[in-house]
Short mmCIF file of C-alpha atoms in Angstrom, two decimals:
data_model
loop_
_atom_site.label_atom_id
_atom_site.label_comp_id
_atom_site.label_asym_id
_atom_site.label_seq_id
_atom_site.Cartn_x
_atom_site.Cartn_y
_atom_site.Cartn_z
CA UNK R 6 78.16 114.50 -110.51
CA UNK R 7 77.48 111.90 -112.86
CA UNK R 8 75.53 112.75 -116.21
CA UNK R 9 74.68 109.70 -118.39
CA UNK R 10 72.89 109.65 -122.15
CA UNK R 11 71.88 106.25 -123.78
CA UNK R 12 69.94 105.78 -127.03
CA UNK R 13 68.98 102.51 -128.48
CA UNK R 14 67.37 101.31 -132.13
CA UNK R 15 66.44 98.11 -133.38
CA UNK R 16 65.42 97.99 -137.06
CA UNK R 17 63.81 94.81 -137.39
CA UNK R 18 65.16 92.77 -141.13
CA UNK R 19 62.59 89.95 -140.57
CA UNK R 20 60.59 88.84 -137.34
CA UNK R 21 64.17 87.06 -135.72
CA UNK R 22 66.87 89.20 -137.47
CA UNK R 23 67.15 92.98 -136.55
CA UNK R 24 69.97 95.20 -136.82
CA UNK R 25 70.48 97.50 -133.43
CA UNK R 26 72.57 100.39 -132.82
CA UNK R 27 73.34 101.42 -129.09
CA UNK R 28 74.70 104.73 -127.40
CA UNK R 29 76.07 105.99 -124.71
CA UNK R 30 77.90 109.33 -123.25
CA UNK R 31 79.12 109.58 -119.86
CA UNK R 32 80.39 112.60 -118.27
CA UNK R 33 81.76 113.39 -114.75
CA UNK R 34 81.75 117.28 -113.41
CA UNK R 35 84.95 116.21 -111.23
CA UNK R 36 87.52 113.58 -111.29
CA UNK R 37 87.73 110.90 -108.46
CA UNK R 38 90.96 108.90 -107.42
CA UNK R 39 89.11 106.12 -106.06
CA UNK R 40 86.72 105.47 -109.19
CA UNK R 41 87.37 105.47 -112.97
CA UNK R 42 85.56 109.58 -113.57
CA UNK R 43 86.16 110.74 -117.02
CA UNK R 44 85.51 113.86 -118.22
CA UNK R 45 83.50 112.54 -121.25
CA UNK R 46 82.80 108.91 -122.30
CA UNK R 47 81.35 108.15 -125.74
CA UNK R 48 80.92 104.94 -127.26
CA UNK R 49 78.67 103.88 -130.03
CA UNK R 50 77.69 99.93 -131.80
CA UNK R 51 75.81 98.83 -134.25
CA UNK R 52 75.21 95.30 -134.50
CA UNK R 53 73.47 92.20 -135.17
CA UNK R 54 70.22 90.65 -133.04
CA UNK R 55 68.75 87.19 -133.48
CA UNK R 56 65.67 87.01 -130.98
CA UNK R 57 62.44 84.63 -130.66
CA UNK R 58 60.11 86.30 -129.04
CA UNK R 59 56.88 84.93 -127.55
CA UNK R 60 54.10 86.39 -126.01
CA UNK R 61 53.66 84.07 -124.07
CA UNK R 62 56.02 81.21 -123.25
CA UNK R 63 59.57 81.01 -123.48
CA UNK R 64 61.72 83.50 -125.71
CA UNK R 65 65.20 83.90 -126.35
CA UNK R 66 67.77 86.67 -127.70
CA UNK R 67 71.06 87.03 -128.51
CA UNK R 68 73.45 90.00 -129.80
CA UNK R 69 76.59 90.71 -130.85
CA UNK R 70 77.95 94.68 -131.45
CA UNK R 71 81.72 96.04 -132.63
CA UNK R 72 81.78 99.64 -132.54
CA UNK R 73 84.13 102.33 -130.77
CA UNK R 74 84.74 104.15 -127.61
CA UNK R 75 86.18 107.54 -126.96
CA UNK R 76 87.22 109.32 -123.83
CA UNK R 77 88.80 112.06 -123.11
CA UNK R 78 90.71 110.58 -120.20
CA UNK R 79 92.72 106.88 -120.13
CA UNK R 80 90.30 104.49 -118.21
CA UNK R 81 91.92 101.52 -120.26
CA UNK R 82 95.39 100.75 -118.41
CA UNK R 83 97.24 101.94 -115.68
CA UNK R 84 100.08 102.81 -118.74
CA UNK R 85 100.73 107.20 -118.26
CA UNK R 86 100.36 108.13 -121.89
CA UNK R 87 100.82 112.01 -122.65
CA UNK R 88 97.82 112.37 -125.31
CA UNK R 89 94.08 113.24 -123.38
CA UNK R 90 91.69 111.88 -126.28
CA UNK R 91 91.38 108.06 -126.80
CA UNK R 92 89.94 106.35 -129.24
CA UNK R 93 89.15 102.38 -128.65
CA UNK R 94 87.68 99.12 -130.42
CA UNK R 95 85.14 97.83 -128.49
CA UNK R 96 82.93 94.47 -128.40
CA UNK R 97 79.81 93.40 -126.82
CA UNK R 98 78.09 90.72 -126.77
CA UNK R 99 74.58 89.24 -124.59
CA UNK R 100 71.71 87.78 -124.38
CA UNK R 101 68.65 87.03 -122.43
CA UNK R 102 65.99 84.18 -121.80
CA UNK R 103 62.64 84.92 -120.60
CA UNK R 104 59.43 83.62 -119.66
CA UNK R 105 56.71 85.39 -120.30
CA UNK R 106 52.08 85.04 -118.61
CA UNK R 107 49.54 87.20 -118.66
CA UNK R 108 50.48 89.48 -115.66
CA UNK R 109 53.58 88.94 -115.08
CA UNK R 110 57.31 88.21 -116.81
CA UNK R 111 60.55 87.08 -115.84
CA UNK R 112 64.16 86.46 -117.55
CA UNK R 113 67.74 86.06 -117.31
CA UNK R 114 70.10 88.16 -118.89
CA UNK R 115 73.78 87.88 -119.59
CA UNK R 116 76.01 90.27 -120.92
CA UNK R 117 80.01 90.80 -122.07
CA UNK R 118 82.07 93.68 -123.41
CA UNK R 119 85.46 94.85 -123.63
CA UNK R 120 87.52 98.03 -124.45
CA UNK R 121 91.16 97.47 -124.85
CA UNK R 122 92.48 96.11 -121.28
CA UNK R 123 89.20 96.43 -119.51
CA UNK R 124 86.48 93.92 -119.73
CA UNK R 125 83.02 93.20 -118.00
CA UNK R 126 80.24 90.90 -116.90
CA UNK R 127 77.27 90.55 -115.63
CA UNK R 128 74.38 88.68 -115.15
CA UNK R 129 70.88 90.14 -114.73
CA UNK R 130 67.78 89.06 -113.36
CA UNK R 131 64.48 90.60 -113.65
CA UNK R 132 60.35 89.92 -112.50
CA UNK R 133 58.50 92.55 -114.68
CA UNK R 134 54.83 92.54 -112.87
CA UNK R 135 51.73 93.98 -114.90
CA UNK R 136 48.23 93.75 -115.95
#
């Protein structure tokens, strides 16, 4: 059983620049030998977002977010360690290119993040239909 909580906040400094916060917490009821399953994993990042958002047409955004990650187990490397709690620096960056028209929007996003020896890269494509 997995429990996950996420929080996101954006404070605009001007129409193109914002301070952003991203926090998340993940916990597993039972550990699994097949998948990283910490008892508790918490991460907090604070960074900047540069965006050119449009109501119609093309929009672009980029973000950079340094932060800290804390876990009660060791998902970061295969090296044995006797301590049960880990605090690590993390860094993530990403961006999105989107196109919006009345009734629909499409976008492609790229994200990259690193915590100690672990890194993750993702590419997302989305289509949103609405009024």
